[in-house]
Structure formats: structure tokens, C-alpha cells
Coordinates of C-alpha atoms in Angstrom, one line a residue:
M1 CA -61.8 -24.5 40.5
P2 CA -61.9 -25.6 36.9
T3 CA -61.1 -23.2 34.3
S4 CA -63.2 -22.4 31.4
P5 CA -62.0 -23.1 27.9
I6 CA -60.7 -20.1 26.1
S7 CA -62.1 -19.9 22.6
I8 CA -59.6 -18.2 20.1
S9 CA -61.0 -16.7 17.0
P10 CA -58.4 -15.9 14.3
T11 CA -58.5 -12.3 13.1
I12 CA -56.3 -13.1 10.2
Q13 CA -57.0 -15.6 7.4
P14 CA -53.7 -16.8 6.2
E15 CA -53.1 -17.3 2.4
V16 CA -51.3 -20.1 1.4
R17 CA -49.8 -20.4 -1.9
L18 CA -46.8 -21.8 -3.9
L19 CA -44.1 -19.4 -5.2
P20 CA -42.9 -20.0 -8.7
G21 CA -40.6 -23.1 -8.9
A22 CA -42.1 -24.6 -5.7
E23 CA -43.5 -27.8 -7.6
Q24 CA -40.2 -28.5 -8.9
I25 CA -38.5 -28.1 -5.4
L26 CA -41.0 -30.4 -3.8
A27 CA -40.7 -33.0 -6.6
A28 CA -37.0 -32.9 -6.3
A29 CA -37.1 -33.3 -2.4
A30 CA -39.6 -36.3 -2.9
A31 CA -37.3 -38.0 -5.2
G32 CA -34.3 -37.5 -3.0
S33 CA -32.5 -35.4 -5.5
W34 CA -30.5 -32.6 -3.6
A35 CA -28.3 -29.7 -5.0
D36 CA -24.6 -29.5 -4.2
L37 CA -24.1 -28.1 -0.8
N38 CA -21.4 -25.6 -1.9
L39 CA -23.3 -24.2 -4.7
Y40 CA -26.3 -23.7 -2.2
Q41 CA -24.2 -21.9 0.0
L42 CA -22.8 -19.5 -2.7
K43 CA -26.5 -18.8 -3.8
L44 CA -27.4 -18.2 -0.2
M45 CA -24.6 -15.7 0.2
A46 CA -25.4 -14.0 -3.0
H47 CA -29.0 -13.7 -1.7
R48 CA -28.0 -12.3 1.6
L49 CA -25.6 -9.7 -0.3
Q50 CA -28.7 -8.5 -2.3
L51 CA -30.4 -7.8 0.9
V52 CA -27.6 -5.6 2.4
A53 CA -27.8 -2.2 2.1
G54 CA -25.2 -0.1 0.0
F55 CA -22.2 1.3 1.6
D56 CA -24.3 4.4 2.5
D57 CA -25.2 2.4 5.5
L58 CA -22.4 0.9 7.1
L59 CA -23.1 -2.4 8.9
A60 CA -20.1 -1.9 10.9
L61 CA -21.5 0.6 13.1
D62 CA -24.0 -1.6 14.9
A63 CA -21.2 -4.2 15.5
I64 CA -18.3 -2.1 17.2
N65 CA -17.9 -1.2 20.7
F66 CA -17.4 2.6 20.4
T67 CA -18.9 5.5 18.6
P68 CA -16.5 6.6 15.8
F69 CA -16.8 10.4 14.7
D70 CA -18.6 11.6 11.6
Y71 CA -15.5 12.4 9.8
Q72 CA -14.2 8.9 10.5
I73 CA -17.3 7.3 9.2
R74 CA -17.2 9.5 6.2
A75 CA -13.5 8.3 5.3
A76 CA -14.7 4.6 5.6
R77 CA -17.4 5.3 3.2
V78 CA -15.3 7.3 0.6
V79 CA -12.8 4.5 0.6
L80 CA -15.6 1.7 0.3
R81 CA -17.7 3.5 -2.1
Q82 CA -15.6 5.7 -4.3
F83 CA -12.0 4.2 -3.9
R84 CA -13.3 0.6 -4.2
G85 CA -11.2 -0.5 -1.3
R86 CA -7.8 1.1 -2.5
G87 CA -7.1 4.2 -0.5
L88 CA -4.3 6.4 1.2
L89 CA -5.8 7.4 4.7
A90 CA -3.7 10.4 5.5
D91 CA -5.3 12.1 8.4
E92 CA -3.0 14.2 10.8
V93 CA -1.5 12.5 13.6
G94 CA -4.0 11.4 16.4
L95 CA -7.1 11.8 14.3
G96 CA -7.8 8.2 13.8
K97 CA -6.5 6.5 10.6
T98 CA -6.7 3.3 12.3
I99 CA -10.2 3.9 13.4
E100 CA -11.0 4.7 9.8
A101 CA -9.1 1.4 8.5
G102 CA -10.8 -0.6 11.1
L103 CA -14.1 0.4 10.0
V104 CA -13.3 -0.7 6.3
L105 CA -12.0 -3.9 7.5
K106 CA -15.0 -4.8 9.7
E107 CA -17.4 -3.7 6.9
Y108 CA -15.9 -5.9 4.3
L109 CA -15.7 -8.9 6.8
L110 CA -19.4 -8.5 7.8
R111 CA -20.5 -8.4 3.9
Q112 CA -18.0 -11.5 3.6
M113 CA -16.0 -9.8 0.8
V114 CA -12.7 -10.3 2.2
D115 CA -11.3 -13.4 4.3
R116 CA -7.6 -13.4 4.0
V117 CA -6.1 -10.3 5.8
L118 CA -2.6 -9.0 6.1
I119 CA -2.0 -6.3 8.4
L120 CA 1.7 -4.8 8.4
T121 CA 3.1 -2.2 10.9
P122 CA 6.1 -1.0 12.6
P123 CA 7.4 -3.6 15.2
G124 CA 5.9 -1.6 18.1
L125 CA 2.5 -1.5 16.9
V126 CA 2.0 -5.1 16.1
E127 CA 0.3 -6.0 19.3
Q128 CA -1.5 -2.8 19.7
W129 CA -3.2 -3.5 16.4
Q130 CA -4.4 -7.0 17.6
E131 CA -5.4 -5.6 21.0
E132 CA -7.6 -2.7 19.3
L133 CA -9.1 -5.0 16.6
A134 CA -10.3 -7.2 19.6
S135 CA -11.6 -4.7 22.0
K136 CA -13.0 -2.1 19.3
Y137 CA -14.1 -4.2 16.7
N138 CA -14.9 -7.8 18.2
L139 CA -12.1 -9.2 15.8
T140 CA -10.4 -11.8 17.7
S141 CA -9.3 -14.1 14.9
F142 CA -6.2 -11.9 14.0
V143 CA -2.8 -13.8 15.1
T144 CA 0.5 -11.9 15.2
S145 CA 3.8 -13.2 13.7
S146 CA 5.3 -13.5 17.2
D147 CA 2.5 -15.4 18.7
P148 CA 3.8 -18.9 19.8
E149 CA 1.6 -20.8 17.6
F150 CA 2.5 -18.9 14.5
R151 CA 6.2 -19.1 15.1
A152 CA 5.9 -22.8 15.7
R153 CA 4.6 -23.3 12.2
G154 CA 7.6 -21.6 10.3
S155 CA 7.0 -20.1 7.0
A156 CA 3.9 -22.3 6.7
A157 CA 1.9 -20.2 9.1
W158 CA 1.1 -17.5 6.5
E159 CA -0.9 -20.0 4.9
T160 CA -2.2 -21.8 8.0
F161 CA -3.5 -18.3 9.6
P162 CA -5.9 -16.3 7.2
R163 CA -5.6 -13.2 9.3
V164 CA -2.1 -12.0 10.3
I165 CA -0.6 -9.0 11.8
A166 CA 3.2 -8.6 11.3
S167 CA 6.0 -6.0 11.2
L168 CA 7.2 -5.0 7.8
A169 CA 10.7 -6.2 8.8
T170 CA 9.4 -9.7 9.5
A171 CA 7.4 -10.0 6.4
R172 CA 10.2 -9.1 3.9
R173 CA 12.6 -11.7 5.3
A174 CA 13.7 -14.1 2.6
E175 CA 12.1 -17.1 4.5
H176 CA 8.9 -15.3 4.9
R177 CA 8.4 -13.5 1.8
T178 CA 8.3 -16.4 -0.7
A179 CA 5.2 -17.7 1.2
I180 CA 3.4 -14.3 1.6
T181 CA 3.7 -13.4 -2.0
A182 CA 2.5 -16.9 -3.0
L183 CA -0.9 -16.2 -1.3
Q184 CA -3.9 -14.1 -2.5
Y185 CA -4.9 -11.8 -0.1
D186 CA -8.4 -10.0 0.1
L187 CA -7.1 -7.0 1.9
V188 CA -3.7 -5.6 2.8
I189 CA -3.4 -2.7 5.4
V190 CA 0.0 -1.0 5.7
D191 CA 0.4 1.3 8.9
E192 CA 3.0 3.9 8.8
A193 CA 3.1 3.7 5.1
H194 CA 5.6 6.2 4.6
H195 CA 8.2 3.4 5.1
L196 CA 7.2 2.5 1.6
K197 CA 8.3 5.9 0.1
N198 CA 11.4 4.3 -1.7
R199 CA 10.4 2.0 -4.6
T200 CA 13.9 0.3 -4.6
S201 CA 13.4 -0.8 -0.9
A202 CA 12.7 -4.2 0.0
S203 CA 9.4 -3.0 2.0
W204 CA 8.0 -1.2 -1.2
Q205 CA 8.8 -4.1 -3.4
L206 CA 7.2 -6.7 -1.1
V207 CA 4.0 -4.7 -0.8
N208 CA 3.8 -4.1 -4.5
E209 CA 4.5 -7.7 -5.2
L210 CA 1.6 -8.9 -2.8
Q211 CA -1.3 -10.3 -4.7
K212 CA -4.1 -8.1 -3.1
K213 CA -7.7 -7.4 -4.0
Y214 CA -7.9 -4.4 -1.6
I215 CA -5.3 -2.3 0.0
L216 CA -5.2 0.6 2.5
L217 CA -2.2 2.8 3.2
L218 CA -1.9 4.7 6.4
T219 CA 0.3 7.6 6.8
A220 CA 0.1 11.2 8.2
T221 CA 3.3 12.2 6.2
P222 CA 2.8 10.7 2.6
V223 CA 5.7 12.8 1.4
Q224 CA 8.7 13.5 3.4
N225 CA 11.7 14.5 1.4
K226 CA 10.5 14.6 -2.4
L227 CA 7.5 14.4 -4.6
T228 CA 8.6 10.9 -6.0
E229 CA 7.7 9.4 -2.6
L230 CA 4.2 10.2 -3.2
Y231 CA 4.3 8.5 -6.6
N232 CA 5.8 5.5 -5.1
L233 CA 2.7 5.4 -2.5
I234 CA 0.1 6.0 -5.1
T235 CA 1.5 3.5 -7.4
V236 CA 1.1 0.8 -5.0
L237 CA -2.6 1.5 -4.6
K238 CA -3.6 2.2 -8.0
P239 CA -0.8 1.5 -10.7
G240 CA -0.8 3.9 -13.5
Q241 CA -2.8 6.7 -11.6
L242 CA 0.1 9.1 -12.0
K243 CA 1.4 7.5 -15.2
S244 CA 5.1 6.4 -15.3
P245 CA 8.0 7.8 -13.1
K246 CA 9.2 10.0 -15.9
E247 CA 5.9 11.2 -16.8
F248 CA 5.1 12.3 -13.3
S249 CA 8.3 14.2 -12.8
S250 CA 7.9 15.9 -16.1
Q251 CA 4.2 16.9 -15.4
F252 CA 4.2 17.4 -11.6
V253 CA 7.8 18.2 -10.3
V254 CA 9.6 21.5 -10.7
R255 CA 12.8 20.9 -12.6
G256 CA 15.8 21.2 -10.2
D257 CA 13.7 21.2 -7.0
P258 CA 12.1 17.5 -6.2
R259 CA 10.1 19.2 -3.4
L260 CA 8.2 21.6 -5.3
P261 CA 5.0 20.6 -7.5
K262 CA 3.8 22.2 -10.5
N263 CA 0.2 21.7 -12.1
R264 CA -1.1 21.5 -8.5
G265 CA -4.9 21.5 -9.5
L266 CA -4.5 18.5 -11.8
L267 CA -2.1 16.6 -9.2
R268 CA -4.9 17.2 -6.6
E269 CA -7.6 16.0 -8.8
L270 CA -5.7 12.8 -9.3
L271 CA -4.8 12.4 -5.7
G272 CA -8.5 12.8 -4.7
D273 CA -9.2 9.4 -6.4
V274 CA -7.1 7.5 -4.0
M275 CA -6.5 9.7 -0.8
V276 CA -8.5 11.1 2.1
R277 CA -7.0 13.5 4.6
H278 CA -8.3 15.4 7.7
T279 CA -6.6 18.1 9.7
R280 CA -7.1 19.3 13.3
G281 CA -8.4 22.7 11.9
Q282 CA -11.0 21.0 9.8
I283 CA -12.6 19.3 12.7
S284 CA -11.8 22.0 15.5
L285 CA -10.0 19.5 17.7
Q286 CA -8.4 21.3 20.7
L287 CA -7.3 19.3 23.9
P288 CA -6.5 20.8 27.2
P289 CA -2.9 20.7 28.3
R290 CA -1.3 17.7 30.1
R291 CA 1.3 17.9 32.7
A292 CA 3.8 15.5 33.6
H293 CA 5.3 15.0 37.1
T294 CA 8.2 12.6 37.7
I295 CA 8.6 11.2 41.4
R296 CA 12.0 9.5 41.7
L297 CA 12.3 7.4 44.7
A298 CA 15.1 5.4 46.4
L299 CA 14.4 1.6 46.6
N300 CA 14.5 0.2 50.2
P301 CA 17.7 -2.0 51.0
D302 CA 15.9 -5.4 50.3
E303 CA 14.8 -4.1 46.9
Q304 CA 18.1 -2.5 46.0
S305 CA 19.7 -5.8 46.7
L306 CA 17.3 -8.0 44.7
A307 CA 17.7 -5.5 41.8
D308 CA 21.3 -5.6 41.8
A309 CA 21.3 -9.3 42.0
I310 CA 18.9 -9.7 39.2
G311 CA 20.8 -7.3 37.1
D312 CA 24.0 -9.2 37.6
T313 CA 22.5 -12.7 36.7
V314 CA 20.6 -11.3 33.8
R315 CA 23.8 -9.7 32.3
R316 CA 25.7 -13.0 32.6
M317 CA 23.0 -15.1 30.9
M318 CA 22.7 -12.7 28.1
E319 CA 26.3 -13.2 27.4
D320 CA 25.9 -16.9 27.4
T321 CA 24.6 -17.2 23.9
E322 CA 25.1 -21.1 23.7
K323 CA 22.8 -21.6 26.6
V324 CA 20.3 -18.5 26.2
S325 CA 18.4 -18.5 23.3
A326 CA 16.5 -15.3 21.6
G327 CA 13.3 -16.9 23.2
H328 CA 14.8 -16.8 26.7
R329 CA 16.1 -13.2 26.1
F330 CA 12.5 -12.1 25.9
G331 CA 11.9 -13.7 29.2
L332 CA 14.9 -11.9 30.7
R333 CA 13.6 -8.6 29.2
I334 CA 10.3 -9.1 31.1
L335 CA 12.3 -9.8 34.3
L336 CA 14.1 -6.7 33.8
R337 CA 11.0 -4.7 33.4
E338 CA 9.5 -6.3 36.6
V339 CA 12.4 -5.2 38.6
G340 CA 11.1 -1.8 38.2
S341 CA 7.5 -2.8 39.3
S342 CA 7.7 -5.0 42.3
A343 CA 9.6 -7.9 44.0
A344 CA 6.3 -9.8 43.8
A345 CA 6.3 -9.4 39.9
T346 CA 9.8 -10.9 39.7
E347 CA 9.3 -13.8 41.7
S348 CA 6.9 -15.7 39.4
T349 CA 9.1 -15.0 36.3
L350 CA 12.1 -16.4 38.2
R351 CA 10.4 -19.7 39.0
S352 CA 9.3 -20.0 35.5
L353 CA 12.6 -19.6 34.1
A354 CA 14.1 -21.8 36.6
A355 CA 11.6 -24.7 35.4
N356 CA 13.1 -24.2 31.8
K357 CA 15.0 -27.3 31.1
E358 CA 17.3 -25.5 28.6
L359 CA 18.4 -22.9 31.5
A360 CA 19.2 -25.8 34.0
L361 CA 22.7 -24.3 34.5
Y362 CA 21.1 -21.5 36.1
R363 CA 18.3 -23.1 37.9
A364 CA 19.9 -22.9 41.4
E365 CA 20.7 -19.3 41.0
L366 CA 17.2 -18.4 39.6
L367 CA 15.6 -20.3 42.5
A368 CA 17.7 -18.5 45.0
L369 CA 16.7 -15.1 43.4
A370 CA 12.9 -16.2 43.5
A371 CA 13.3 -16.8 47.5
Q372 CA 15.0 -13.5 47.8
A373 CA 12.2 -11.7 45.9
A374 CA 9.5 -13.5 48.2
S375 CA 11.6 -12.2 51.3
V376 CA 11.5 -8.5 50.3
Q377 CA 9.9 -6.5 52.9
G378 CA 8.1 -3.1 52.0
S379 CA 7.9 -1.3 48.6
A380 CA 9.3 2.2 48.3
K381 CA 7.2 2.7 45.4
A382 CA 3.9 1.6 47.1
D383 CA 4.8 4.2 49.9
A384 CA 5.1 7.0 47.4
L385 CA 1.8 5.9 45.8
R386 CA 0.1 6.2 49.1
T387 CA 1.6 9.7 49.9
L388 CA 0.4 10.8 46.4
L389 CA -3.2 9.4 46.8
E390 CA -3.5 10.7 50.2
A391 CA -2.2 14.3 49.1
Q392 CA -4.9 13.9 46.2
A393 CA -7.7 13.3 48.7
K394 CA -6.5 16.2 51.1
G395 CA -6.8 18.5 48.1
G396 CA -10.5 18.5 48.4
T397 CA -11.3 17.7 44.9
S398 CA -13.4 14.8 43.5
D399 CA -10.8 14.2 40.9
K400 CA -10.5 10.4 40.1
V401 CA -7.2 8.6 39.7
L402 CA -6.4 5.8 37.1
I403 CA -3.3 3.8 38.2
F404 CA -1.3 1.7 35.7
T405 CA 0.8 -1.3 36.1
Q406 CA 2.1 -3.9 33.6
F407 CA 2.0 -7.0 35.9
R408 CA -0.9 -8.9 37.6
A409 CA 1.3 -9.6 40.5
T410 CA 2.1 -5.9 41.2
Q411 CA -1.8 -5.3 40.9
E412 CA -2.3 -7.7 43.5
M413 CA 0.1 -6.5 45.9
L414 CA -1.2 -3.0 45.5
A415 CA -4.7 -4.2 45.9
A416 CA -3.9 -5.7 49.2
A417 CA -2.0 -2.6 50.2
M418 CA -4.8 -0.1 49.3
T419 CA -7.3 -2.2 51.2
G420 CA -4.9 -1.9 54.2
W421 CA -4.9 1.9 53.7
G422 CA -8.6 2.4 53.6
I423 CA -8.5 3.7 50.0
P424 CA -11.6 2.6 47.9
F425 CA -10.7 1.4 44.6
A426 CA -12.0 -0.6 41.5
N427 CA -9.8 -3.5 40.1
Y428 CA -9.5 -3.9 36.3
H429 CA -7.6 -6.6 34.4
G430 CA -7.9 -8.7 31.3
G431 CA -9.0 -11.7 33.2
L432 CA -12.5 -10.1 33.7
T433 CA -15.6 -10.9 31.7
S434 CA -17.0 -8.2 29.4
G435 CA -19.8 -7.7 31.8
Q436 CA -17.5 -7.3 34.8
K437 CA -15.3 -5.0 33.0
D438 CA -18.5 -2.7 32.4
A439 CA -19.3 -2.9 36.0
V440 CA -15.8 -2.1 37.2
I441 CA -15.8 1.0 34.9
R442 CA -19.3 2.0 35.9
D443 CA -18.3 1.8 39.6
F444 CA -15.0 3.8 38.9
Q445 CA -17.1 6.6 37.2
N446 CA -19.8 6.7 39.6
D447 CA -18.8 5.8 43.0
L448 CA -14.9 5.0 43.5
P449 CA -12.0 7.4 43.4
V450 CA -9.3 5.0 42.2
L451 CA -9.1 2.4 39.2
L452 CA -6.0 0.2 39.7
S453 CA -5.5 -1.5 36.3
T454 CA -3.3 -3.4 34.1
E455 CA -2.6 -2.4 30.3
A456 CA -6.0 -3.8 29.6
A457 CA -7.9 -0.8 31.0
G458 CA -10.1 1.3 29.0
E459 CA -9.4 -0.4 25.4
G460 CA -12.2 1.1 23.6
R461 CA -13.7 2.9 26.7
N462 CA -14.0 6.4 27.3
L463 CA -12.2 7.5 30.4
Q464 CA -12.1 11.2 30.0
F465 CA -14.3 11.6 33.2
C466 CA -10.8 10.9 34.9
R467 CA -8.0 13.5 34.7
A468 CA -5.2 12.1 36.8
M469 CA -3.0 9.1 35.9
V470 CA -0.2 7.4 37.7
N471 CA 2.5 5.2 35.9
Y472 CA 3.1 3.0 38.7
D473 CA 5.7 1.2 36.5
L474 CA 6.7 2.4 32.9
P475 CA 6.8 0.3 29.7
W476 CA 10.1 0.7 28.0
N477 CA 8.1 1.2 24.9
P478 CA 7.0 4.8 24.6
M479 CA 4.1 3.9 22.4
R480 CA 2.8 2.0 25.2
I481 CA 3.1 5.1 27.8
E482 CA 1.4 7.0 25.0
Q483 CA -1.4 4.6 24.7
R484 CA -2.0 4.8 28.5
I485 CA -2.1 8.6 28.2
G486 CA -4.6 8.3 25.5
R487 CA -7.0 6.7 28.0
I488 CA -7.9 9.9 29.5
H489 CA -6.2 12.8 27.0
R490 CA -8.7 12.3 24.3
I491 CA -11.5 14.0 22.6
G492 CA -14.0 14.9 25.2
Q493 CA -11.5 15.7 28.0
D494 CA -12.3 19.5 29.1
R495 CA -9.9 19.7 32.0
P496 CA -6.1 19.6 32.1
V497 CA -4.5 16.1 32.6
D498 CA -2.0 15.2 35.2
I499 CA 0.4 12.4 34.4
F500 CA 2.5 11.1 37.6
N501 CA 5.3 8.8 36.8
L502 CA 7.0 6.6 39.6
A503 CA 10.6 5.7 39.0
A504 CA 13.6 4.4 41.1
A505 CA 16.4 6.7 40.8
G506 CA 19.2 5.0 38.4
S507 CA 16.9 2.2 37.3
I508 CA 16.5 1.2 33.7
E509 CA 12.9 2.9 33.7
D510 CA 14.4 6.1 35.2
L511 CA 16.9 6.4 32.2
V512 CA 14.2 5.5 29.6
L513 CA 11.8 8.1 31.3
D514 CA 14.6 10.8 31.5
I515 CA 15.4 10.8 27.8
L516 CA 11.7 10.5 26.7
D517 CA 10.9 13.4 28.7
R518 CA 14.0 15.6 28.7
K519 CA 15.1 14.9 25.1
L520 CA 11.8 14.0 23.4
N521 CA 9.2 16.3 25.6
M522 CA 7.0 13.3 25.1
F523 CA 4.4 14.2 27.3
E524 CA 3.9 17.5 25.2
L525 CA 3.4 15.6 22.0
V526 CA 0.0 14.7 20.4
I527 CA -1.1 11.0 20.9
G528 CA 0.3 9.2 17.8
E529 CA 3.5 11.5 17.3
V530 CA 5.9 9.1 19.2
D531 CA 5.7 6.5 16.6
M532 CA 6.1 8.8 13.9
I533 CA 9.2 10.2 15.4
L534 CA 10.6 6.6 16.2
G535 CA 10.1 5.7 12.6
Q536 CA 12.4 8.6 11.6
M537 CA 15.2 6.9 13.4
G538 CA 15.8 4.2 10.8
D539 CA 16.2 1.4 13.3
E540 CA 13.6 -1.3 12.9
R541 CA 14.4 -3.0 16.2
D542 CA 11.8 -2.7 18.7
F543 CA 12.6 0.3 20.9
E544 CA 12.6 -2.1 24.0
E545 CA 15.1 -4.3 22.3
I546 CA 17.2 -1.1 21.8
I547 CA 17.0 -0.3 25.3
L548 CA 18.1 -4.0 26.3
D549 CA 21.0 -4.1 23.9
I550 CA 22.2 -0.6 25.4
W551 CA 22.0 -1.8 29.0
S552 CA 23.6 -5.2 28.2
Q553 CA 26.5 -4.0 26.5
A554 CA 27.3 -1.1 28.9
A555 CA 30.2 -2.2 30.8
T556 CA 29.8 0.5 33.5
P557 CA 26.9 2.7 34.9
Q558 CA 28.7 5.6 33.3
A559 CA 28.8 3.8 29.9
L560 CA 25.2 3.2 30.2
Q561 CA 24.4 6.8 31.0
E562 CA 26.5 7.9 27.7
E563 CA 25.1 5.6 25.6
M564 CA 21.3 6.5 26.7
E565 CA 22.4 9.9 26.0
K566 CA 23.4 9.2 22.7
L567 CA 19.8 7.6 22.0
G568 CA 18.4 10.6 23.4
D569 CA 20.2 12.8 20.8
A570 CA 19.1 10.3 18.0
L571 CA 15.6 11.0 19.3
V572 CA 16.0 14.7 19.1
K573 CA 17.2 14.4 15.6
A574 CA 14.3 12.2 14.6
R575 CA 11.7 14.6 16.2
S576 CA 13.2 17.4 14.0
A577 CA 13.1 15.5 11.0
Y578 CA 9.5 14.6 11.6
Q579 CA 8.5 18.2 12.2
E580 CA 10.1 19.2 8.9
A581 CA 8.1 16.4 7.1
T582 CA 4.6 17.5 8.8
E583 CA 5.2 21.2 7.7
Y584 CA 5.9 19.9 4.2
D585 CA 2.7 17.9 3.9
E586 CA 0.6 20.6 5.5
A587 CA 1.8 22.9 2.8
L588 CA 1.6 20.3 -0.1
F589 CA -1.9 19.1 0.8
G590 CA -3.6 21.9 2.8
E591 CA -7.2 20.9 3.5
D592 CA -8.3 19.8 0.0
F593 CA -8.8 15.9 0.7
S594 CA -11.3 15.7 3.6
A595 CA -14.1 13.1 3.2
E596 CA -17.5 14.5 2.2

């Protein structure tokens, strides 16, 4: 049946008129006279910036994957609006200085006010910064100074890559410093900036020499020993704010006591132009307790034989400095960590090392170890995990359990095992798409009792509906362990948190766990304090590298135990120094620098 034509009557009579200057534009187009493209793009950018709201309305809030707290948003606004991009973020540990810095960074990028960015951190935080910028802020363009593509270009990489995350120790090396200081940076961020406390240090001189439009310094303890440390930090931010060193000491430091300030009112007024600080008391932050449980176990004979054989081979390879380079050393470190996880995890790394032409001398030995790993039957850790999960289920609670492993091969092994045990679980890893990750977390929250995850779990996500966590294997880097804990022990958690650590007795991870728990009381610390304590040790090596050096240089198990005990004593001393610095800063600054 034919349809009837539809008659449409316009209800709006459009008005067509030429805007001022339109005649000239049309005439130029007809004549083929075009403006310079670069000039056009500059004018277009200027026009867009005119339409962008002021810093009272942050564009970043609609372009991130989490919800920051009000005080963090206020801090970012203060830095952008009042400090004009040069500020000291000095919140107490665990309150989110990196969140605030990330908001400032994201805002500047969205407004196209910065392009070339340099982020300087302690060695153990480089990868964490890269991961959090990607997961929380959708900033995936940052490379680290340890990325293969960066290292392949040598010192030229600093200019090639406009957005870099590096350790201070790396950046200040002579071969890098010249390249870095020749560049014009739009924004520099320095995490744990108390490492700049000494103006005669190479770190302070590097950051002070950098050509930079904006700069953010992050530290919970701006002053650790004497007031001149504060002067040095502020001078990097805003030269002349506290006048000359001599004038600062004369006006603000009590003669004979470098820790005691005078003219506090004026000093706080001057600091208020560059510093924002929040305390737990101000934001009423109180988290429930967390309890650590260590489950030490004996490896089965197959596993122990493999662990011993790999240990012997790695030790000999590390002594062979002619054939085994620093790059190979990194692979060997991964292999040793995999020994504490599963035989399946070691197999692929052993085959990868065997395929390396530079290690041809060890190829047969590495392939034999890979075959031995493939033949290992059973897993003592997996058995212990099953016992733990079944005990949790019999407890009659609906508590969910988050299980962490560092390695995909271990995750796949556990997934197969848990399927056989009849325990429902969700599987989370970095290879999932964003939508798949959302679905996995949703299933875990609503339906499934267990989440089996690699380190990728929960970056930027709220998992505080879970209160039990299992470290199936343990990173040697305590900040990685702390990062795991922070997935569930965070603002919004209203129940005590239980952390279960699995470790093979006498293994490297067992020794690391022992000093972190017994000496450092790590599982009682506030999230973020571990890094502050490690920073007090004065050793700029990555903590994993410290562990590897101790292990490789110890001739006997007794010598290894003694050296680990010395490391534990150094951690105790560092924690004491950190606590003294914290108390000093609390007394010095009070609660006078919150963002309003």
C-alpha cells in the first residue's frame, strides 16, 4: 500500500547573515589566498582557551577514572590559581600528594598549557608513577628512563621523548644532566622532594638548574633536620621568596638552634604563597586496623630441587661479569622472584634467557632447568592457598578474597587449580580491555567470592568492599607490597583488613618478609610511609637491587641471614629518623596551610 507524502512545515525561519569580516574571507577563498596553517592553529588554540572556564572549574575532573576528595581538588585549584603552577604539596603521608599533582598535570595538559614534562622520583616509584598516570588519568604517553626504547637512544632520548619519568639518581648522572638542562620543560614534578634539602647536593643543583615554567615539589616532611632545608626547597620553587640564605637565617632562625624558628607569623605568611598541607586531623581520616598473617611452608621435593638448582646457576652467572651484563642481571632477578612463585613462572624465563645469544655458554644449562621446571609435580603454595580459601568458606562469612601474584604463568596455574577445586573466581590481568576489566570487578563485587589478579588489579579502582588479601608471592620491593594493601585498606573501608602472606621457609621472599614485618612493622604502617622510611637510608639503589646484592654476595646461608639482619637494623634506624622528622614538621607547620 503506497504511503502518503508527508508535508513538513518549518516552525523556525532561519536568519542568514554575514558576520563582520565575512566578505573578506569569502573573497580570499575565491582568490585562493590562504593564511599560514601554523598561524591559523595558534589563533584556533587561543580561541578555544578563551572558551575554557577558569581554574575554579577543573576540566580534569571529567577526564579521569576516579573521584578525588574535596581537599585534593581544593589543593589543585590553589596550585593552579594562586601559586601559578609553582607549589610545595606537603600533605601528611597517605593523603594523596600524587593525586593532587596528577590533577594539576592533567589540567595543564587539557588546556594545552604544557607539553614537555619531567617527573623525578625515587627509583622505586618510577614504574608506579607511570602506571597510575595511565590508569587514573588516561595519560599513556609517559615513558620511563628504564624503558628499552628510551635506553636505546642514550642521552638523546631526553629530547626525543617529551614526557619522561626518571629517578633523580639517573637524571643527575653526567651523561644525562647535560641533555636535560639544555631542554625547556613546561612542568617538572619532584616526588619525595626532601631529597633536595641540601643546596650543595647534585640533586638540588640539577633541579634548580632545570629550565622550567611550572614546578611541583611533593614531600610530607619539608624539614627534617634544620630550617635551612625549608629555605632550599622554597628557593627552587620561587627564588627570592625567602630572600638570601643569610637574611633567612637572620630573620627566621633562632641563633644557636638551627631547628627553632622565630617570627613564625611572617614565616607562615610567606610559606602560604607556595605551600599547601593537609593533616589527618583536618580531614578526619581514620582507617580500621589491618592484621598480617604469615603462612610459612616447606616446598615439596621437586620444587626445592628446582629452587636450589636455579639458585646455583644464577649465582655463577652473576659472578661471570664478562658474559652476563647488567641487562641480563635484571632477567636473573626476575627469575629468582619467580622461584618464590611457581615452577611454571620460571620455565618461560629460563627459555627466554637460553634464547639470548650473549648467554650461549649457559644455554644448555638453562634449557635443562626449563625442562626440570616443566616436570615439577604439585605446588606447596597452591595447597596452602586451597586450605586457606576453604577455611574462609567454612567460616560462614561472605568475605571476599583478593589474591595477588606477580606472574601470569602463576595466575594461569592457579586458575586451573581453583577450577578443579570447585572454587568460583574472577580473573584480572593487564591484558584485559577496559570493558573486560570493568566486568571482572563487577562480577567480583556482586557474585564471585575470589579475585585472582596480577599486579594490575584495582589501579584506580575501589576495592574496599573486600577485606581479605592473599600475597601468593611477595615482591621484593616493599612499596609494591604496600601498593597491593592500598587496594583494599583505603578510605571507605569500614572493617578490619586481613593480609595473608605465603612464603617458602628460608627463601629470599621469606627473608625479605621477615625483616619487613619483624624489623619495620610494615603491615602496621600508614600507606606511603614505607617509601619515606626507605628514603632515610641514604641508599639510592632500588630495594630489590639491595636484596639481590646481599643474596649474591653471601657465601653461606648463615652469611645471608647476618646481612639481612643488618639490613633490618638499617630499616629500624631509618624508621626512627623518619618519625623524628614527622614530629618536627607537625610542630613546625601545625594545620595552617590547608587549601581553602
